[in-house]
Coordinates of C-alpha atoms and ligand atoms in Angstrom, one line a residue:
M1 CA 3.3 -16.1 -7.6
E2 CA 0.6 -16.5 -10.2
K3 CA 1.7 -18.0 -13.6
Q4 CA 2.4 -15.2 -16.0
R5 CA 2.9 -14.9 -19.7
I6 CA 6.2 -13.1 -20.1
V7 CA 8.1 -11.7 -23.1
L8 CA 11.8 -11.6 -22.2
A9 CA 13.8 -9.2 -24.2
L10 CA 17.5 -10.0 -24.0
G11 CA 20.1 -7.3 -24.5
G12 CA 23.6 -7.5 -25.9
N13 CA 25.3 -8.6 -22.7
A14 CA 23.1 -11.8 -22.8
L15 CA 24.7 -12.9 -26.0
G16 CA 28.3 -11.5 -26.1
T17 CA 30.0 -9.9 -29.1
N18 CA 31.6 -12.8 -30.9
L19 CA 31.2 -16.5 -31.5
H20 CA 33.1 -17.6 -28.4
E21 CA 31.5 -15.1 -26.1
Q22 CA 28.1 -15.9 -27.4
M23 CA 28.6 -19.7 -26.7
L24 CA 29.6 -18.9 -23.1
A25 CA 27.1 -16.1 -22.5
V26 CA 24.1 -18.2 -23.6
R27 CA 24.8 -20.7 -20.8
S28 CA 24.2 -18.1 -18.0
T29 CA 21.5 -16.6 -20.0
A30 CA 19.8 -20.0 -20.3
A31 CA 20.0 -20.5 -16.5
A32 CA 18.3 -17.1 -15.9
I33 CA 15.5 -18.0 -18.4
A34 CA 15.1 -21.5 -16.9
D35 CA 14.5 -19.9 -13.5
L36 CA 11.4 -18.2 -14.8
I37 CA 10.2 -21.3 -16.7
E38 CA 10.8 -23.4 -13.6
A39 CA 8.7 -20.9 -11.6
G40 CA 5.8 -21.9 -13.9
H41 CA 5.7 -18.8 -16.2
E42 CA 5.1 -19.0 -19.9
V43 CA 8.2 -17.4 -21.5
V44 CA 8.9 -16.3 -25.0
I45 CA 12.4 -15.0 -25.6
A46 CA 13.2 -12.0 -27.8
H47 CA 16.7 -10.8 -28.3
G48 CA 19.0 -8.2 -29.9
N49 CA 21.4 -8.9 -32.7
G50 CA 23.7 -5.8 -32.9
P51 CA 27.1 -7.5 -32.9
Q52 CA 25.9 -10.6 -34.8
V53 CA 24.3 -8.7 -37.7
G54 CA 27.4 -6.4 -37.6
M55 CA 29.6 -9.5 -38.0
I56 CA 27.4 -10.8 -40.9
T57 CA 27.4 -7.5 -42.8
L58 CA 31.2 -7.0 -42.2
A59 CA 31.9 -10.5 -43.5
L60 CA 29.8 -9.9 -46.6
E61 CA 31.4 -6.5 -47.2
A62 CA 34.9 -8.2 -46.9
A63 CA 33.8 -11.0 -49.3
G64 CA 32.6 -8.4 -51.8
K65 CA 36.1 -6.9 -51.9
I66 CA 37.7 -10.2 -52.7
E67 CA 35.1 -11.7 -55.1
A68 CA 33.2 -9.3 -57.3
K69 CA 30.5 -11.9 -57.9
T70 CA 29.5 -11.8 -54.2
P71 CA 25.8 -11.0 -54.3
Y72 CA 24.4 -8.0 -52.5
I73 CA 22.7 -9.3 -49.4
P74 CA 20.0 -6.9 -48.1
M75 CA 19.8 -6.1 -44.4
S76 CA 16.5 -8.1 -44.1
V77 CA 18.4 -11.2 -45.1
C78 CA 21.2 -10.4 -42.7
V79 CA 18.7 -10.1 -39.9
A80 CA 17.2 -13.5 -40.9
M81 CA 20.7 -15.0 -40.8
S82 CA 21.3 -13.6 -37.3
Q83 CA 18.1 -15.0 -36.0
G84 CA 19.1 -18.4 -37.2
Y85 CA 22.6 -18.2 -35.7
I86 CA 21.6 -16.7 -32.3
G87 CA 18.5 -18.9 -32.1
Y88 CA 20.6 -22.0 -32.7
D89 CA 22.9 -21.2 -29.8
L90 CA 20.1 -20.1 -27.4
Q91 CA 17.8 -23.0 -28.1
N92 CA 20.6 -25.5 -27.7
A93 CA 21.7 -24.0 -24.4
L94 CA 18.2 -23.6 -23.0
R95 CA 17.2 -27.1 -24.0
E96 CA 20.2 -28.5 -22.1
E97 CA 19.6 -26.3 -19.0
L98 CA 15.9 -27.4 -18.9
K99 CA 16.7 -31.0 -19.4
N100 CA 19.3 -30.8 -16.6
R101 CA 16.5 -29.5 -14.3
G102 CA 14.1 -32.3 -15.4
I103 CA 11.9 -29.9 -17.4
P104 CA 11.4 -31.6 -20.8
K105 CA 10.0 -28.5 -22.6
P106 CA 10.8 -28.2 -26.3
V107 CA 12.6 -24.9 -27.3
A108 CA 12.4 -23.6 -30.9
T109 CA 13.4 -20.5 -32.8
I110 CA 10.8 -18.9 -35.0
I111 CA 12.2 -17.0 -38.0
T112 CA 10.0 -13.9 -37.3
Q113 CA 9.0 -11.1 -39.6
T114 CA 8.0 -7.7 -38.4
V115 CA 5.7 -5.5 -40.5
V116 CA 6.8 -1.9 -40.9
D117 CA 5.2 1.0 -42.7
G118 CA 7.1 2.1 -45.9
N119 CA 6.0 5.7 -45.0
D120 CA 7.5 5.6 -41.6
P121 CA 9.5 8.8 -41.1
A122 CA 12.5 6.7 -39.9
F123 CA 13.3 5.9 -43.6
Q124 CA 14.2 9.6 -44.0
N125 CA 16.4 9.6 -41.0
P126 CA 18.6 6.5 -40.5
S127 CA 19.4 6.2 -36.8
K128 CA 20.0 2.6 -35.7
P129 CA 23.7 1.7 -35.1
I130 CA 24.9 -1.5 -36.9
G131 CA 28.2 -3.3 -36.4
A132 CA 31.5 -2.1 -35.1
F133 CA 32.6 1.2 -33.5
Y134 CA 34.8 3.4 -35.6
T135 CA 37.0 6.4 -34.8
E136 CA 36.1 9.8 -36.2
D137 CA 38.6 9.5 -39.0
E138 CA 37.4 6.0 -40.0
A139 CA 33.8 7.3 -39.8
K140 CA 34.6 10.1 -42.2
E141 CA 36.0 7.7 -44.8
M142 CA 33.0 5.4 -44.5
A143 CA 30.7 8.3 -45.0
I144 CA 32.5 9.1 -48.3
R145 CA 31.8 5.5 -49.3
G146 CA 28.1 6.1 -48.8
Y147 CA 27.4 4.9 -45.3
T148 CA 25.5 7.0 -42.9
M149 CA 27.6 7.4 -39.8
K150 CA 26.7 8.7 -36.4
E151 CA 28.3 9.2 -33.0
D152 CA 26.9 6.6 -30.5
A153 CA 26.4 7.6 -26.8
G154 CA 30.1 8.6 -26.3
R155 CA 31.3 5.2 -27.4
G156 CA 32.6 6.0 -30.9
Y157 CA 31.1 6.2 -34.4
R158 CA 28.8 3.6 -36.0
R159 CA 27.1 2.9 -39.3
V160 CA 23.3 3.6 -39.0
V161 CA 20.3 2.3 -40.8
P162 CA 16.6 3.3 -40.6
S163 CA 14.7 2.0 -37.6
P164 CA 11.0 2.1 -38.3
K165 CA 8.4 1.2 -35.7
P166 CA 6.9 -2.3 -35.7
I167 CA 3.2 -2.4 -36.7
D168 CA 2.6 -6.1 -36.6
I169 CA 4.4 -9.4 -35.9
V170 CA 3.6 -11.8 -38.7
E171 CA 4.2 -15.0 -36.7
K172 CA 2.5 -13.9 -33.5
D173 CA -0.1 -16.8 -33.7
T174 CA 2.7 -19.3 -34.0
V175 CA 4.3 -17.9 -30.8
D176 CA 0.9 -18.0 -29.1
A177 CA 0.2 -21.6 -30.2
L178 CA 3.7 -22.8 -28.9
L179 CA 3.2 -21.1 -25.6
K180 CA -0.3 -22.7 -25.2
A181 CA 1.3 -26.0 -26.0
G182 CA 3.8 -25.5 -23.1
Q183 CA 6.8 -24.9 -25.4
V184 CA 9.4 -22.2 -25.3
P185 CA 9.6 -20.0 -28.4
I186 CA 12.4 -17.7 -29.4
A187 CA 11.0 -14.9 -31.6
V188 CA 11.5 -11.4 -33.1
G189 CA 15.3 -11.9 -32.9
G190 CA 17.0 -8.6 -33.7
G191 CA 13.6 -6.9 -33.8
G192 CA 12.3 -9.3 -36.5
I193 CA 13.0 -9.3 -40.2
P194 CA 11.6 -5.9 -41.4
V195 CA 9.0 -6.4 -44.1
R196 CA 6.5 -4.2 -45.9
Q197 CA 3.1 -5.2 -47.1
V198 CA 3.2 -4.8 -50.9
A199 CA 0.7 -5.9 -53.5
G200 CA -1.9 -8.4 -52.3
N201 CA -0.6 -10.8 -49.6
R202 CA 3.0 -10.3 -50.5
L203 CA 5.5 -9.2 -47.8
K204 CA 8.8 -7.8 -49.0
G205 CA 12.0 -7.4 -46.9
T206 CA 13.2 -3.8 -46.4
S207 CA 16.7 -2.5 -45.6
A208 CA 16.1 -1.4 -42.0
V209 CA 16.4 -2.8 -38.5
V210 CA 13.5 -2.7 -36.1
D211 CA 14.5 -1.9 -32.5
K212 CA 14.4 -5.2 -30.5
D213 CA 12.8 -3.5 -27.5
F214 CA 9.9 -2.1 -29.6
A215 CA 9.5 -5.4 -31.4
A216 CA 9.4 -7.3 -28.1
A217 CA 6.8 -4.8 -26.8
K218 CA 4.7 -5.3 -30.0
L219 CA 4.9 -9.0 -29.7
A220 CA 4.0 -8.8 -26.0
E221 CA 0.9 -6.7 -26.9
S222 CA -0.1 -9.0 -29.8
I223 CA 0.0 -12.2 -27.6
E224 CA -1.6 -10.5 -24.6
A225 CA 1.3 -11.0 -22.4
D226 CA 1.1 -10.0 -18.7
A227 CA 4.7 -8.8 -18.5
L228 CA 7.5 -7.4 -20.7
I229 CA 10.8 -7.9 -19.1
I230 CA 13.7 -6.0 -20.7
L231 CA 17.0 -7.4 -19.5
T232 CA 20.1 -5.3 -20.0
A233 CA 23.4 -4.3 -18.4
V234 CA 21.9 -2.1 -15.6
E235 CA 19.8 -3.2 -12.6
K236 CA 17.6 -0.2 -12.8
V237 CA 16.8 2.9 -14.9
A238 CA 18.3 6.1 -13.6
I239 CA 17.7 9.8 -13.9
H240 CA 20.8 11.9 -14.0
F241 CA 22.5 8.7 -15.3
G242 CA 26.3 8.7 -14.7
K243 CA 26.2 12.0 -12.9
P244 CA 26.9 12.7 -9.2
D245 CA 23.2 13.2 -8.5
E246 CA 22.3 9.9 -10.2
Q247 CA 19.1 8.4 -8.9
W248 CA 18.0 4.8 -9.5
L249 CA 14.2 4.3 -10.0
D250 CA 12.1 1.5 -8.6
R251 CA 8.9 2.6 -10.3
L252 CA 8.1 4.8 -13.2
D253 CA 4.7 5.9 -14.4
S254 CA 3.8 7.3 -17.8
K255 CA 3.5 10.8 -16.6
A256 CA 6.9 10.9 -14.9
A257 CA 8.5 9.0 -17.8
E258 CA 7.2 11.5 -20.3
A259 CA 8.7 14.3 -18.3
Y260 CA 12.1 12.6 -17.9
I261 CA 12.1 11.7 -21.6
K262 CA 11.6 15.4 -22.4
S263 CA 14.5 16.4 -20.1
G264 CA 16.8 13.9 -21.9
H265 CA 17.4 11.5 -19.0
F266 CA 17.4 8.4 -21.2
A267 CA 20.1 8.1 -23.9
P268 CA 18.7 7.6 -27.4
G269 CA 19.6 4.3 -28.9
S270 CA 20.1 2.6 -25.5
M271 CA 17.8 3.4 -22.5
L272 CA 15.3 5.6 -24.4
P273 CA 13.8 2.9 -26.6
K274 CA 13.5 0.6 -23.6
V275 CA 11.5 3.1 -21.6
E276 CA 9.4 4.0 -24.6
A277 CA 8.8 0.3 -25.5
A278 CA 7.8 -0.4 -21.9
L279 CA 5.4 2.5 -21.9
E280 CA 3.8 1.4 -25.2
F281 CA 3.2 -2.1 -23.8
V282 CA 1.8 -1.1 -20.4
T283 CA -0.6 1.4 -22.0
S284 CA -1.7 -1.1 -24.7
G285 CA -4.2 -2.9 -22.4
P286 CA -5.2 -3.6 -18.8
N287 CA -3.0 -5.2 -16.2
R288 CA 0.2 -5.0 -18.2
R289 CA 3.5 -4.6 -16.4
A290 CA 7.0 -3.9 -17.7
L291 CA 10.3 -4.3 -15.9
I292 CA 13.7 -3.2 -16.9
T293 CA 16.6 -4.9 -15.0
M294 CA 19.7 -7.1 -15.4
L295 CA 19.7 -10.6 -16.6
D296 CA 20.8 -12.2 -13.4
K297 CA 18.2 -10.2 -11.5
A298 CA 15.3 -11.3 -13.6
K299 CA 14.0 -13.8 -11.0
E300 CA 14.1 -11.2 -8.2
G301 CA 12.7 -8.6 -10.5
I302 CA 9.6 -10.6 -11.4
Q303 CA 9.1 -11.0 -7.6
G304 CA 9.1 -7.3 -7.3
K305 CA 12.3 -7.1 -5.4
T306 CA 14.4 -5.1 -7.8
G307 CA 14.5 -3.5 -11.2
T308 CA 12.5 -0.6 -12.5
T309 CA 8.8 -1.4 -12.9
I310 CA 7.0 0.7 -15.5
V311 CA 3.3 1.3 -14.9
P312 CA 0.6 3.2 -16.9
Ligands
ADP1 P1 21.0 -3.6 -24.7 O1 22.0 -4.3 -25.5 O2 20.6 -4.3 -23.5 O3 19.9 -3.1 -25.5 P2 22.0 -0.9 -24.5 O4 23.5 -0.6 -24.3 O5 21.4 -0.6 -25.8 O6 21.8 -2.4 -24.0 O7 21.2 0.0 -23.4 C1 21.5 -0.2 -22.0 C2 22.4 0.9 -21.5 O8 21.8 2.1 -21.4 C3 22.9 0.7 -20.1 O9 23.9 -0.2 -19.9 C4 23.4 2.1 -19.7 O10 24.8 2.3 -19.9 C5 22.7 3.0 -20.7 N1 21.8 4.1 -20.1 C6 21.6 5.3 -20.8 N2 20.8 6.1 -20.1 C7 20.5 5.4 -19.0 C8 19.6 5.7 -17.8 N3 19.0 6.8 -17.7 N4 19.5 4.8 -16.8 C9 20.2 3.6 -16.9 N5 21.0 3.2 -18.0 C10 21.1 4.1 -19.0
MG2 MG1 20.1 -1.6 -27.1

């Protein structure tokens, strides 16, 4: 297999939902990533941050109740904190795994900013779930306190924030330079820190969360990657998902995907952004391939043996 430049987007199951789970999860995650690096590919790791940014916001909310002087910490700063915390665990685990295999490649986390448009319609319609799941009654109480609450794919209620589309990745050249130098960067964690271009050269953080799948696709496009691999909790994308006539897909082209999206086959907030991000990447330039599969199937997936391949 030819050496490829791959953007690997890790889902929630690659990181776990709390400190202990994350420390354990990153070990098997590191092994799966190391397989791709050992096979000779250039790999940049992107990841989600749902539970982690949820933990950070909950901790700050709790602190605010005890100590009135607790400063208000905007969502952009919470995302930055989550990149540092997740990056630390991931880079540490991957460094160890690579060293154990005799691959002395440096691994580093890049605090990454994602530029969004202040006029993005998402700011009028907060949709991205953050933090814990709540019951309907708890959700009603939180809504009274000013949070926007929405039901999430049958799993309960969650707080939601705006999720604007990424228009540029500020540190893309740094990612490119590290890859060219044979290093392993971790970037656009949690979709990147959402920033808006304000006066002159200034970038300003904004209270939003960029979808990690879209941010990974934008990064992949910006650094001219060959492949975007989205690793999640299912081996393949399905139509009629969870129904008796469920059908797992090996291949999905833009035309079929558009039709399935229209008929509502992919759940918003979970599979829909993955399919849309994959489509955006594969149609952004020639010879670009996207794959949606499970973490422990990544190696087989890149060899074309499993997963759902998205083509233009
Ligand atoms: P991640 O943390 O990896 O982003 P999500 O929970 O957001 O994971 O999205 C992946 C989930 O989407 C799968 O585990 C599955 O339960 C759900 N899903 C919704 N629609 C589909 C579909 N059509 N095919 C496969 N999985 C789907
Ligand atoms: Mg998700």
